[in-house]
Each structure stands twice: as structure tokens, then as C-alpha cells.
mmCIF file of C-alpha atoms in Angstrom:
data_model
loop_
_atom_site.group_PDB
_atom_site.id
_atom_site.type_symbol
_atom_site.label_atom_id
_atom_site.label_comp_id
_atom_site.label_asym_id
_atom_site.label_seq_id
_atom_site.Cartn_x
_atom_site.Cartn_y
_atom_site.Cartn_z
ATOM 1 C CA MET J 38 31.853 -68.756 174.027
ATOM 2 C CA GLN J 39 29.104 -70.491 172.052
ATOM 3 C CA LYS J 40 25.332 -70.232 172.498
ATOM 4 C CA THR J 41 22.702 -72.333 170.709
ATOM 5 C CA PHE J 42 19.168 -71.159 169.876
ATOM 6 C CA THR J 43 16.218 -72.967 168.290
ATOM 7 C CA CYS J 44 14.532 -70.658 165.803
ATOM 8 C CA ILE J 45 10.729 -70.270 166.022
ATOM 9 C CA MET J 46 10.367 -68.013 162.989
ATOM 10 C CA CYS J 47 9.334 -70.851 160.664
ATOM 11 C CA PRO J 48 8.355 -74.546 160.945
ATOM 12 C CA LYS J 49 11.927 -75.734 160.188
ATOM 13 C CA GLY J 50 12.986 -75.049 163.785
ATOM 14 C CA CYS J 51 16.631 -74.473 162.814
ATOM 15 C CA ARG J 52 19.232 -74.817 165.584
ATOM 16 C CA VAL J 53 21.554 -71.859 165.263
ATOM 17 C CA LYS J 54 24.931 -71.689 167.007
ATOM 18 C CA LEU J 55 26.508 -68.315 167.780
ATOM 19 C CA THR J 56 30.162 -67.815 168.580
ATOM 20 C CA VAL J 57 30.476 -64.806 170.889
ATOM 21 C CA GLU J 58 33.483 -62.769 172.009
ATOM 22 C CA ASN J 59 33.260 -59.683 174.228
ATOM 23 C CA ASP J 60 29.468 -59.714 173.899
ATOM 24 C CA GLU J 61 29.731 -59.514 170.111
ATOM 25 C CA VAL J 62 28.590 -62.193 167.655
ATOM 26 C CA ILE J 63 31.527 -63.139 165.440
ATOM 27 C CA LYS J 64 30.217 -66.332 163.821
ATOM 28 C CA VAL J 65 26.814 -67.851 162.979
ATOM 29 C CA GLU J 66 26.467 -71.553 162.164
ATOM 30 C CA GLY J 67 23.625 -73.923 161.395
ATOM 31 C CA ASN J 68 21.172 -71.392 159.959
ATOM 32 C CA GLU J 69 19.253 -72.955 157.062
ATOM 33 C CA CYS J 70 17.527 -69.668 156.325
ATOM 34 C CA PRO J 71 18.182 -65.977 157.103
ATOM 35 C CA LEU J 72 15.343 -65.976 159.646
ATOM 36 C CA GLY J 73 17.233 -68.363 161.921
ATOM 37 C CA ALA J 74 20.335 -66.184 162.124
ATOM 38 C CA ARG J 75 18.275 -63.043 162.662
ATOM 39 C CA TYR J 76 16.225 -64.650 165.421
ATOM 40 C CA ALA J 77 19.269 -66.050 167.275
ATOM 41 C CA ILE J 78 21.128 -62.719 167.206
ATOM 42 C CA GLN J 79 18.021 -60.869 168.409
ATOM 43 C CA GLU J 80 17.534 -63.335 171.285
ATOM 44 C CA PHE J 81 21.187 -63.018 172.312
ATOM 45 C CA LYS J 82 21.238 -59.231 172.279
ATOM 46 C CA ASN J 83 17.925 -58.818 174.125
ATOM 47 C CA PRO J 84 17.960 -60.960 177.304
ATOM 48 C CA LEU J 85 14.919 -59.153 178.742
ATOM 49 C CA ARG J 86 11.299 -59.112 177.633
ATOM 50 C CA VAL J 87 7.985 -57.629 178.780
ATOM 51 C CA VAL J 88 5.550 -60.468 179.464
ATOM 52 C CA THR J 89 1.998 -59.925 178.185
ATOM 53 C CA THR J 90 -0.803 -62.369 178.949
ATOM 54 C CA THR J 91 -4.275 -62.523 180.545
ATOM 55 C CA VAL J 92 -5.629 -63.571 183.943
ATOM 56 C CA ARG J 93 -9.113 -64.696 184.927
ATOM 57 C CA ILE J 94 -11.567 -62.020 186.076
ATOM 58 C CA LYS J 95 -14.964 -62.360 187.736
ATOM 59 C CA GLY J 96 -17.891 -59.959 187.550
ATOM 60 C CA ALA J 97 -16.933 -58.325 184.238
ATOM 61 C CA ALA J 98 -18.085 -58.581 180.639
ATOM 62 C CA LEU J 99 -14.938 -60.486 179.707
ATOM 63 C CA LYS J 100 -13.587 -63.716 181.132
ATOM 64 C CA ARG J 101 -9.950 -62.605 180.884
ATOM 65 C CA LEU J 102 -8.118 -59.419 181.892
ATOM 66 C CA PRO J 103 -5.059 -58.440 179.805
ATOM 67 C CA VAL J 104 -1.969 -57.796 181.926
ATOM 68 C CA LYS J 105 1.764 -57.230 181.495
ATOM 69 C CA THR J 106 4.919 -56.921 183.547
ATOM 70 C CA ALA J 107 5.575 -53.255 184.358
ATOM 71 C CA LYS J 108 9.182 -53.691 183.215
ATOM 72 C CA PRO J 109 11.018 -56.302 181.125
ATOM 73 C CA ILE J 110 12.092 -59.453 182.992
ATOM 74 C CA SER J 111 14.735 -62.055 182.220
ATOM 75 C CA LYS J 112 13.670 -64.478 179.497
ATOM 76 C CA SER J 113 14.728 -67.335 181.769
ATOM 77 C CA LEU J 114 11.859 -66.387 184.109
ATOM 78 C CA ILE J 115 9.103 -66.073 181.500
ATOM 79 C CA LYS J 116 7.755 -69.629 181.881
ATOM 80 C CA GLU J 117 7.698 -69.336 185.673
ATOM 81 C CA CYS J 118 5.958 -65.971 185.401
ATOM 82 C CA LEU J 119 3.287 -67.365 183.062
ATOM 83 C CA ARG J 120 2.716 -70.348 185.364
ATOM 84 C CA THR J 121 2.222 -67.994 188.308
ATOM 85 C CA LEU J 122 -0.234 -65.815 186.400
ATOM 86 C CA SER J 123 -2.225 -68.832 185.169
ATOM 87 C CA ASP J 124 -3.451 -69.318 188.756
ATOM 88 C CA VAL J 125 -4.450 -65.678 189.303
ATOM 89 C CA GLU J 126 -8.101 -64.594 189.416
ATOM 90 C CA VAL J 127 -9.280 -61.048 190.182
ATOM 91 C CA ASN J 128 -12.643 -59.366 190.693
ATOM 92 C CA ALA J 129 -14.010 -56.430 188.706
ATOM 93 C CA PRO J 130 -13.806 -53.461 188.695
ATOM 94 C CA ILE J 131 -10.146 -53.076 187.716
ATOM 95 C CA LYS J 132 -8.434 -49.851 186.632
ATOM 96 C CA CYS J 133 -5.890 -49.665 183.826
ATOM 97 C CA GLY J 134 -2.431 -49.766 185.410
ATOM 98 C CA GLU J 135 -3.691 -51.327 188.635
ATOM 99 C CA VAL J 136 -1.226 -53.769 190.195
ATOM 100 C CA ILE J 137 -2.477 -57.348 189.825
ATOM 101 C CA VAL J 138 0.557 -59.196 191.236
ATOM 102 C CA LYS J 139 3.322 -57.522 193.228
ATOM 103 C CA ASP J 140 6.934 -58.646 192.877
ATOM 104 C CA VAL J 141 6.146 -61.468 190.462
ATOM 105 C CA CYS J 142 8.562 -64.409 190.827
ATOM 106 C CA GLU J 143 10.603 -62.290 193.274
ATOM 107 C CA THR J 144 11.837 -60.093 190.450
ATOM 108 C CA GLY J 145 10.875 -56.858 192.169
ATOM 109 C CA ILE J 146 8.636 -56.153 189.174
ATOM 110 C CA ASP J 147 4.846 -55.870 189.352
ATOM 111 C CA VAL J 148 2.253 -57.213 186.935
ATOM 112 C CA VAL J 149 -0.318 -54.558 185.984
ATOM 113 C CA ALA J 150 -3.638 -54.438 184.126
ATOM 114 C CA THR J 151 -3.418 -53.009 180.619
ATOM 115 C CA ARG J 152 -7.068 -52.017 180.357
ATOM 116 C CA GLU J 153 -9.964 -50.933 182.563
ATOM 117 C CA MET J 154 -12.572 -53.575 183.363
ATOM 118 C CA LEU J 155 -15.916 -52.447 184.762
ATOM 119 C CA SER J 156 -18.378 -54.475 186.820
ATOM 120 C CA LEU J 157 -21.537 -55.350 184.921
ATOM 121 C CA ASN J 158 -24.835 -56.700 186.146
ATOM 122 C CA GLU J 159 -26.557 -59.519 184.273
ATOM 123 C CA LYS J 160 -28.687 -57.218 182.130
ATOM 124 C CA ASP J 161 -25.664 -55.147 181.120
ATOM 125 C CA GLU J 162 -23.736 -58.300 180.272
ATOM 126 C CA GLU J 163 -26.461 -59.538 177.945
ATOM 127 C CA MET J 164 -26.596 -56.219 176.085
ATOM 128 C CA LYS J 165 -22.947 -55.174 176.046
ATOM 129 C CA ASP J 166 -20.769 -58.253 176.391
ATOM 130 C CA LYS J 167 -20.388 -59.250 172.791
ATOM 131 C CA MET J 168 -19.237 -55.916 171.324
ATOM 132 C CA GLN J 169 -16.868 -55.204 174.211
ATOM 133 C CA LEU J 170 -15.530 -58.727 173.973
ATOM 134 C CA PHE J 171 -14.958 -58.547 170.220
ATOM 135 C CA ASP J 172 -13.206 -55.178 170.503
ATOM 136 C CA PHE J 173 -10.883 -56.661 173.104
ATOM 137 C CA LEU J 174 -10.218 -59.793 171.058
ATOM 138 C CA LEU J 175 -9.385 -57.794 167.922
ATOM 139 C CA GLY J 176 -6.692 -56.029 169.914
ATOM 140 C CA ARG J 177 -5.315 -59.343 171.148
ATOM 141 C CA VAL J 178 -5.335 -60.795 167.621
ATOM 142 C CA LYS J 179 -3.300 -57.824 166.394
ATOM 143 C CA GLU J 180 -0.788 -58.413 169.203
ATOM 144 C CA ILE J 181 -0.521 -62.092 168.230
ATOM 145 C CA ILE J 182 -0.060 -61.280 164.534
ATOM 146 C CA ASP J 183 2.719 -58.816 165.403
ATOM 147 C CA VAL J 184 4.699 -61.384 167.436
ATOM 148 C CA PRO J 185 7.865 -62.538 165.581
ATOM 149 C CA CYS J 186 7.029 -66.250 165.280
ATOM 150 C CA ASN J 187 5.726 -68.572 162.564
ATOM 151 C CA SER J 188 2.169 -68.517 161.234
ATOM 152 C CA TYR J 189 1.289 -71.901 162.729
ATOM 153 C CA GLU J 190 1.968 -70.638 166.255
ATOM 154 C CA LYS J 191 0.061 -67.413 165.599
ATOM 155 C CA PHE J 192 -3.015 -69.244 164.286
ATOM 156 C CA LYS J 193 -2.884 -71.725 167.171
ATOM 157 C CA ALA J 194 -2.766 -68.846 169.659
ATOM 158 C CA ILE J 195 -5.777 -67.199 167.989
ATOM 159 C CA CYS J 196 -7.735 -70.467 168.205
ATOM 160 C CA GLN J 197 -6.956 -70.778 171.916
ATOM 161 C CA LEU J 198 -7.820 -67.110 172.496
ATOM 162 C CA PHE J 199 -11.294 -67.615 171.014
ATOM 163 C CA ILE J 200 -11.949 -70.880 172.864
ATOM 164 C CA ASP J 201 -10.961 -69.249 176.162
ATOM 165 C CA ASN J 202 -13.095 -66.141 175.714
ATOM 166 C CA VAL J 203 -16.151 -66.816 173.520
ATOM 167 C CA GLY J 204 -18.664 -69.170 175.099
ATOM 168 C CA HIS J 205 -20.381 -70.210 171.862
ATOM 169 C CA TYR J 206 -17.130 -70.960 169.992
ATOM 170 C CA ASN J 207 -16.587 -74.646 170.793
ATOM 171 C CA TRP J 208 -14.179 -75.675 168.005
ATOM 172 C CA VAL J 209 -11.904 -73.176 166.264
ATOM 173 C CA GLY J 210 -9.494 -74.026 163.486
ATOM 174 C CA PHE J 211 -7.777 -72.854 160.330
ATOM 175 C CA TYR J 212 -7.708 -74.570 156.955
ATOM 176 C CA ILE J 213 -5.046 -73.717 154.362
ATOM 177 C CA LEU J 214 -5.923 -73.914 150.655
ATOM 178 C CA ASP J 215 -3.813 -76.299 148.570
ATOM 179 C CA GLU J 216 -4.654 -74.750 145.208
ATOM 180 C CA SER J 217 -2.787 -77.399 143.191
ATOM 181 C CA LYS J 218 -5.027 -80.160 144.569
ATOM 182 C CA LYS J 219 -8.140 -77.986 145.017
ATOM 183 C CA GLU J 220 -8.293 -79.029 148.657
ATOM 184 C CA LEU J 221 -8.377 -77.415 152.066
ATOM 185 C CA VAL J 222 -5.729 -78.777 154.446
ATOM 186 C CA LEU J 223 -6.319 -78.721 158.188
ATOM 187 C CA GLY J 224 -3.987 -76.366 160.028
ATOM 188 C CA PRO J 225 -3.855 -75.316 163.694
ATOM 189 C CA TYR J 226 -7.027 -75.879 165.699
ATOM 190 C CA VAL J 227 -8.311 -76.146 169.269
ATOM 191 C CA GLY J 228 -11.133 -78.549 170.084
ATOM 192 C CA GLU J 229 -12.085 -82.151 169.484
ATOM 193 C CA PRO J 230 -9.938 -84.016 166.923
ATOM 194 C CA THR J 231 -11.425 -84.093 163.431
ATOM 195 C CA GLU J 232 -11.120 -86.667 160.661
ATOM 196 C CA HIS J 233 -11.555 -83.954 158.041
ATOM 197 C CA VAL J 234 -7.890 -83.134 157.480
ATOM 198 C CA ARG J 235 -8.437 -82.565 153.744
ATOM 199 C CA ILE J 236 -11.643 -81.155 152.264
ATOM 200 C CA SER J 237 -12.383 -80.783 148.565
ATOM 201 C CA ILE J 238 -13.604 -77.419 147.320
ATOM 202 C CA GLY J 239 -17.411 -77.422 147.280
ATOM 203 C CA LYS J 240 -17.700 -80.150 149.912
ATOM 204 C CA GLY J 241 -19.171 -79.354 153.322
ATOM 205 C CA ILE J 242 -19.475 -75.874 154.816
ATOM 206 C CA CYS J 243 -15.728 -75.252 154.476
ATOM 207 C CA GLY J 244 -15.628 -76.285 150.824
ATOM 208 C CA GLN J 245 -18.719 -74.240 149.996
ATOM 209 C CA ALA J 246 -17.222 -71.107 151.543
ATOM 210 C CA VAL J 247 -14.280 -71.383 149.129
ATOM 211 C CA GLU J 248 -16.564 -72.119 146.197
ATOM 212 C CA LYS J 249 -18.780 -69.106 146.941
ATOM 213 C CA MET J 250 -15.817 -66.938 148.014
ATOM 214 C CA ASP J 251 -17.865 -65.627 150.916
ATOM 215 C CA THR J 252 -18.583 -66.186 154.586
ATOM 216 C CA PHE J 253 -20.852 -69.211 155.031
ATOM 217 C CA ILE J 254 -23.099 -69.450 158.118
ATOM 218 C CA VAL J 255 -25.255 -72.441 159.044
ATOM 219 C CA GLN J 256 -27.340 -71.808 162.148
ATOM 220 C CA ASP J 257 -28.637 -75.411 162.252
ATOM 221 C CA VAL J 258 -26.365 -78.028 160.688
ATOM 222 C CA SER J 259 -29.133 -80.678 160.808
ATOM 223 C CA LYS J 260 -30.871 -78.730 158.032
ATOM 224 C CA GLU J 261 -27.797 -78.503 155.782
ATOM 225 C CA ALA J 262 -27.570 -81.307 153.217
ATOM 226 C CA ASN J 263 -23.955 -80.597 152.226
ATOM 227 C CA TYR J 264 -22.472 -80.864 155.717
ATOM 228 C CA LEU J 265 -19.481 -82.868 156.985
ATOM 229 C CA SER J 266 -20.235 -84.077 160.506
ATOM 230 C CA CYS J 267 -17.337 -84.777 162.873
ATOM 231 C CA ASN J 268 -18.872 -84.204 166.315
ATOM 232 C CA PRO J 269 -22.546 -84.951 167.166
ATOM 233 C CA GLU J 270 -22.583 -82.070 169.673
ATOM 234 C CA VAL J 271 -22.050 -79.456 166.946
ATOM 235 C CA ARG J 272 -25.268 -77.574 166.144
ATOM 236 C CA SER J 273 -24.045 -74.685 163.987
ATOM 237 C CA GLU J 274 -21.011 -73.508 162.036
ATOM 238 C CA ILE J 275 -19.477 -70.384 160.523
ATOM 239 C CA VAL J 276 -16.646 -70.399 157.966
ATOM 240 C CA VAL J 277 -14.841 -67.199 156.923
ATOM 241 C CA PRO J 278 -12.432 -67.137 153.949
ATOM 242 C CA ILE J 279 -9.002 -65.525 154.215
ATOM 243 C CA PHE J 280 -8.132 -63.487 151.121
ATOM 244 C CA LYS J 281 -4.689 -62.498 149.854
ATOM 245 C CA ASN J 282 -4.510 -60.360 146.712
ATOM 246 C CA LYS J 283 -8.216 -61.094 146.122
ATOM 247 C CA LYS J 284 -7.609 -64.864 146.160
ATOM 248 C CA ILE J 285 -8.599 -67.293 148.914
ATOM 249 C CA VAL J 286 -5.559 -68.722 150.701
ATOM 250 C CA GLY J 287 -7.285 -70.263 153.706
ATOM 251 C CA GLU J 288 -10.230 -69.943 156.050
ATOM 252 C CA LEU J 289 -11.277 -69.767 159.671
ATOM 253 C CA ASP J 290 -13.769 -72.447 160.730
ATOM 254 C CA ILE J 291 -15.800 -72.274 163.956
ATOM 255 C CA ASP J 292 -18.245 -74.858 165.288
ATOM 256 C CA SER J 293 -20.766 -74.129 168.012
ATOM 257 C CA ASN J 294 -22.716 -76.507 170.237
ATOM 258 C CA PHE J 295 -25.620 -74.031 170.208
ATOM 259 C CA LEU J 296 -28.386 -73.353 167.680
ATOM 260 C CA SER J 297 -28.378 -69.987 165.872
ATOM 261 C CA PRO J 298 -25.594 -68.350 167.908
ATOM 262 C CA PHE J 299 -23.913 -66.410 165.093
ATOM 263 C CA THR J 300 -24.999 -62.790 164.613
ATOM 264 C CA LYS J 301 -23.915 -60.060 162.229
ATOM 265 C CA GLU J 302 -21.489 -58.976 164.973
ATOM 266 C CA ASP J 303 -19.829 -62.415 164.858
ATOM 267 C CA LYS J 304 -19.604 -62.204 161.082
ATOM 268 C CA GLU J 305 -18.071 -58.712 161.065
ATOM 269 C CA PHE J 306 -15.682 -59.596 163.879
ATOM 270 C CA LEU J 307 -14.432 -62.797 162.247
ATOM 271 C CA GLU J 308 -14.064 -61.141 158.842
ATOM 272 C CA ASN J 309 -11.873 -58.494 160.496
ATOM 273 C CA VAL J 310 -9.835 -61.254 162.129
ATOM 274 C CA CYS J 311 -9.325 -63.005 158.778
ATOM 275 C CA GLU J 312 -8.232 -59.743 157.177
ATOM 276 C CA MET J 313 -5.533 -59.484 159.866
ATOM 277 C CA CYS J 314 -4.555 -63.132 159.370
ATOM 278 C CA SER J 315 -3.967 -62.541 155.650
ATOM 279 C CA GLU J 316 -0.698 -60.828 156.655
ATOM 280 C CA CYS J 317 0.635 -64.275 157.646
ATOM 281 C CA PHE J 318 0.455 -65.600 154.061
#
């Protein structure tokens, strides 16, 4: 018996063919790199997986509630499960372990909350939202970084996570440093398309962050002379370098459609995120 898998461990997307006898892999073909063979064998030997995702929640500090299947489900049902959960919305308060969806996709397995979510009034939200939100997001970023897939998919997932959960993050993207050409190259992003796919060091907010080797915050882009405009709705920007062995290898760029939205909490949070992302280089 032969089974074919498409590897997601690197951008090559190798198609790996396994020859199987008596549930044992006896031959591996088509792997252009060791990652492909390792991924295919792992997928074959582990047909079940715990699904982790988030659902919408109302009346809480966060917009999304992290959930998971109480037991592993068949990988063939993962897409259907995620589609089902994308339509789910719950109301706070929610207890950790509380059942959110019973018998998801008729598997006999429940989907449960993986953290407590309290109800907050408007005053509480204003005072407590940001720190609680950032603590939650740091945990989700760590989960994304730990997933066995390529860096592009991880960075894309982080961009989407921020867009979905932080109201004043309106464009989120990564730039990768091409040191040989002294340019930043646009990587994964979520938001309006940008013409700035390559940026020279020292040019714009992104280029200045590399030049200064430090986080660069502009609370009002109309007052910044060295600014590359790509969307007239953008009012402010923060760029955080990603360091590897004390050298910049990339950066996280966030545009906001609001004036002066970035606080020291944003800066500390995003610098922690970039420290985690350095593991992907």
C-alpha cells in the first residue's frame, strides 16, 4: 500500500510517497529534504490530533476564547471541526474546562474552554483589557511557534491572530532582512496590499528600525518626514526588530488607523513576541 503526503515543514512543499506493509513504513520516496520524510512518517503513524482554536465570546475582555477538543479526533475531520467552530459564539463568564460544543461533528467528543473568561463591565474593560489580552496572545504565539510547520505559516498565523484580537492593529506583517542587498523583503502579512515589498535600510519607519537597531514608534505618521505611505487610513506605526545572535534578521511591522495608540505595554508585548519569533530563523 502507498500513501502520499505533502510536507508543510518548509516552503518546498515536497510530495512524499510512503510504501507501507503491515502498518510499517518500508520505503520513502520523493523527499527532497529530511524534513519531508520525517513529516510524512509522523502523519502516517499519528492519525489523530487534538484540535486547538478559538471561538468568539461576548461580554469579556477578549474577543476570542481559546478552546480544544477534549480528546484527539481523526485528522480527516479537522477541517469540518474548524468550520463548525468558526460559527460558534458564547457569552462570558466561561469556566476553564466548560463544554462549549457537545459531540462536535458527531465524533462523540466535546469541545471545551482552555481558560477561564470573566465578565467585565465597560470600566473594567478599559482598565484591564490590554494586559489580559497581551498575556493571552503571548500564550497563543508560543503555541503557534511550537507547531511543526514552516516559518511562513507561523508568521502568517501570528499576523491573523493580532488582527483578530487587537482593535488598534490594522495591518500586521513581517519583513525579512536580505543582508546581502541591505534590504528588507516583505514576508507574511494580513491587511491591505502594500507596494513596499522591498525597503532599503534607513528608508521609512521599517528601514530606520534596522538602522537604529531598536523599536521605532511613530504615533502620528503625518509628522514623520522619513515615512513610506501605502494606505491613507494609517495614522501611526510601530516596528520591532527581530534579533538572532545579536543581529537583526527581520522585523514585525504594525500599522494603526488611530493616533497615538501604542503604549509601553504594546512595546513590551511586541518585543516579547519578536524574541519568540527569533526561534524561527
